[in-house]
Structures are given as structure tokens and as C-alpha cells.
Amino acid sequence: ASFATAQEALDMLEWVEDAQGGYYSAASSNCSAAAGHCDTQEGFFSDGFYAQVLSYSVGLGDLVSNVSKLQRHLAATVEHNCQQPSASGSELVSGCPNGFVTLTGRTPPGGTDWQIWQMATHDWATLLLRTEGAEAVTGALEMSRRSVTSWSWQSGVADQWNTAGISDPAGYPTVTSHYGYHMTSWHIPLALSGQLAALT
């Protein structure tokens, strides 16, 4: 019963229907259980479903009540987070050569909103593979590749061990060093092979 209640709460508090199919927002406010919705939903976080990645990788299955909503959310992630700051830094423009930016749709944007959360792109790829299967392989791997082979890591930083948790859209580190966020890429081989991680 608690699990179903949590699923219902996620849909009520965070799901946004729009012309493109809908997505789960980053935050909500002015919510009413009686009305079954929130008046305000704000932002689009590119890595809102890491728990679902973990659940798939260990064989626990779907955490969401409706996988088609998760699929729509993944499609919306490309629309909302495959962006980068303009040359002036005052707005976002299309394109994500080094992965998804962390958060869009918040006014004003926070300090790391338009930077790259190193887990997000790999987690997106894993979820795409787990929910859409073989037909998603090319798109999932192409997007994941952007986060691990950016020019800045290979040539600019020239230190593959010193991976930041968050980097700027050009791929240069901004927050933390020698961090493990990029290691969520290991969920991708599990998703590709259909194998599960053993917890024992």
C-alpha cells in the first residue's frame, strides 16, 4: 500500500502534461491531495530517476506506476536538457556535445543549473535501454559517449582519473575532483546484456 501511495504521490506532485507528451518536474508547490494536483511545477532535472536506474540494475523492476510516462519524460529530457549556455551566458541554446545540463526552467537559474551533472547522461541512456530495448541502443550509446569522451577530458584536462562530479558545458571540471558520478556508466552494460547486479 505504501509503494502504491508513493507512486500516486509522484504522479500528483510532479507530473506535467504538455503538448509534447509530458514530463516529471523538478519541484512543485501549492499542492492539494483533495484536488489531486499542484498549482506550481518548476524546473526540469536531467537525473530525476537514479533510483529507477538502480532498481532496474538489481532486478526490482518498475518504480513508476506508468512506464510510458517515464518514456515520455526521457524524450522530454532531450528537449529540455540537451542545451548549453549561449556565448553571452544569458540564455540556453540547443545542443549538448558533452551531455545534458543539470537543470532547466528555474528562474533565475542556480549556480550549477546549466552545468553538466556527470551521472545524468549515463542514467538517461540506461533508462532508455531498459524501457525501449534494442531499438534504443544507438541513441542511448551516442548520448552516453558524449559524457565520457569529451575533448576537454581527453586533451584539456588530460587526466582521466580526475573526473569532476559537475563540469561546465564545455566539459571542464567545476565541482569536486576525482569523483565517481561518471561511474553510473556501468549500468549501461547491464542494460545492454540484460544482466543484473548481485547485491549479495
XYZ file of C-alpha atoms in Angstrom:
200
model
C 0.000 0.000 0.000
C 2.828 2.403 0.842
C 4.510 1.727 -2.508
C 1.317 2.478 -4.430
C 0.809 5.632 -2.348
C 4.318 6.807 -3.244
C 3.676 6.151 -6.942
C 0.433 8.115 -6.794
C 2.171 10.970 -4.972
C 4.909 11.172 -7.616
C 2.339 11.469 -10.369
C 0.267 14.007 -8.456
C 3.155 16.180 -7.263
C 5.479 16.119 -10.246
C 3.766 15.017 -13.478
C 3.149 17.811 -16.002
C 1.062 17.253 -19.123
C 2.136 19.357 -22.076
C 1.779 19.405 -25.843
C 4.945 17.311 -26.261
C 3.666 14.451 -24.113
C 4.535 15.384 -20.545
C 7.362 15.104 -18.024
C 8.134 14.961 -14.303
C 9.034 18.401 -12.923
C 11.961 19.059 -10.591
C 9.845 20.740 -7.897
C 6.244 21.518 -7.052
C 4.310 23.726 -4.653
C 0.756 24.683 -3.721
C -0.281 21.037 -3.844
C -3.667 19.667 -2.865
C -4.314 15.989 -2.219
C -8.038 16.646 -2.455
C -7.681 18.276 -5.862
C -5.096 15.722 -6.933
C -2.599 18.193 -8.362
C -0.151 21.018 -7.669
C -0.684 24.578 -8.837
C 3.009 25.191 -9.473
C 5.601 22.902 -11.005
C 9.046 24.226 -11.776
C 12.202 23.060 -13.462
C 13.425 20.020 -15.316
C 16.165 17.963 -13.619
C 18.077 15.737 -16.028
C 18.719 12.989 -13.453
C 15.493 12.627 -11.505
C 15.270 8.840 -11.839
C 18.528 7.430 -10.491
C 16.520 5.263 -8.086
C 14.820 3.702 -11.109
C 18.232 3.001 -12.677
C 19.284 1.163 -9.510
C 16.002 -0.724 -9.334
C 16.365 -1.982 -12.906
C 20.006 -2.946 -12.402
C 19.254 -5.174 -9.413
C 16.066 -6.698 -10.801
C 13.451 -4.868 -8.744
C 11.630 -3.613 -11.824
C 9.498 -0.534 -12.268
C 9.258 2.042 -9.500
C 6.974 4.264 -11.539
C 3.328 3.371 -11.977
C 3.319 4.034 -15.699
C 6.397 3.238 -17.799
C 5.012 5.185 -20.748
C 5.236 8.341 -18.606
C 8.873 7.552 -17.899
C 9.468 7.104 -21.632
C 7.824 10.462 -22.312
C 9.968 12.019 -19.596
C 13.124 10.622 -21.227
C 12.083 12.146 -24.555
C 11.428 15.457 -22.794
C 14.904 15.329 -21.219
C 16.406 15.675 -24.684
C 14.179 18.662 -25.393
C 14.770 20.408 -22.058
C 18.345 19.454 -21.142
C 20.198 18.891 -24.418
C 21.122 22.574 -24.271
C 24.092 24.739 -23.450
C 24.565 28.369 -22.475
C 24.859 30.882 -25.305
C 28.142 32.722 -25.897
C 26.922 35.504 -23.608
C 25.801 33.009 -20.962
C 22.433 34.709 -20.682
C 20.288 32.010 -22.279
C 20.282 28.381 -23.320
C 20.708 27.302 -26.924
C 20.217 23.890 -28.499
C 22.978 21.288 -28.329
C 24.691 19.078 -25.750
C 28.077 17.978 -27.085
C 29.258 16.867 -23.625
C 25.979 15.638 -22.107
C 22.824 17.032 -20.540
C 22.820 20.195 -18.456
C 21.632 19.623 -14.907
C 18.528 21.768 -14.507
C 16.480 23.982 -16.782
C 13.346 26.016 -16.224
C 14.273 27.638 -12.909
C 14.208 31.428 -12.731
C 16.766 32.655 -12.040
C 18.998 29.643 -12.720
C 21.143 28.381 -9.845
C 24.926 28.249 -9.961
C 25.245 24.748 -11.403
C 21.900 24.512 -13.237
C 23.441 24.986 -16.679
C 26.420 22.759 -15.963
C 26.754 19.023 -16.560
C 25.891 16.551 -13.801
C 28.099 13.611 -14.792
C 25.553 10.941 -13.800
C 22.647 12.287 -15.794
C 23.528 11.323 -19.346
C 24.539 7.751 -18.429
C 21.429 7.289 -16.300
C 19.272 8.565 -19.160
C 20.926 6.088 -21.534
C 20.375 3.212 -19.098
C 16.702 4.077 -18.644
C 16.209 4.378 -22.382
C 17.710 0.915 -22.884
C 15.653 -0.631 -20.068
C 12.357 0.855 -21.241
C 12.733 0.733 -25.015
C 15.122 -2.169 -25.610
C 17.135 -2.901 -28.736
C 15.675 -0.093 -30.830
C 17.168 2.448 -28.409
C 20.765 1.147 -28.454
C 22.212 3.573 -30.999
C 20.659 6.694 -29.453
C 21.491 5.646 -25.892
C 25.136 4.891 -26.614
C 25.606 8.017 -28.704
C 24.315 10.212 -25.889
C 26.351 8.399 -23.223
C 29.517 8.690 -25.299
C 29.295 12.473 -25.080
C 29.922 12.474 -21.342
C 32.976 10.220 -21.369
C 34.844 11.227 -24.499
C 34.568 14.999 -24.432
C 37.571 16.806 -25.851
C 38.129 18.612 -22.568
C 38.754 15.403 -20.604
C 40.981 13.870 -23.252
C 43.034 16.880 -24.265
C 42.323 19.826 -21.988
C 42.429 18.272 -18.524
C 44.474 15.297 -19.815
C 43.775 13.382 -16.614
C 41.191 10.622 -16.983
C 41.315 9.908 -13.237
C 40.426 13.456 -12.239
C 36.776 13.333 -13.275
C 34.610 16.031 -11.730
C 31.123 15.457 -10.387
C 29.938 18.504 -12.316
C 31.544 20.223 -15.282
C 30.805 23.246 -17.403
C 29.070 22.658 -20.753
C 32.461 22.605 -22.492
C 33.336 19.643 -20.268
C 35.838 21.302 -17.935
C 35.517 20.456 -14.211
C 33.804 22.914 -11.875
C 32.696 20.966 -8.763
C 34.622 18.197 -6.955
C 37.580 16.254 -8.312
C 38.387 12.538 -8.624
C 34.661 11.935 -8.234
C 32.531 8.921 -9.096
C 29.388 10.288 -10.772
C 30.546 9.093 -14.195
C 30.700 5.520 -12.878
C 26.950 5.195 -13.378
C 28.021 4.369 -16.932
C 28.445 0.801 -15.622
C 24.675 0.451 -15.569
C 24.733 0.600 -19.373
C 26.465 -2.786 -19.957
C 23.967 -4.359 -17.574
C 21.093 -2.852 -19.522
C 22.599 -3.930 -22.852
C 23.192 -7.516 -21.739
C 20.094 -7.946 -19.613
C 22.277 -8.934 -16.668
C 21.576 -7.884 -13.098
C 23.923 -6.716 -10.387
C 24.155 -9.085 -7.394
C 23.601 -7.424 -4.027
C 24.885 -10.383 -2.016
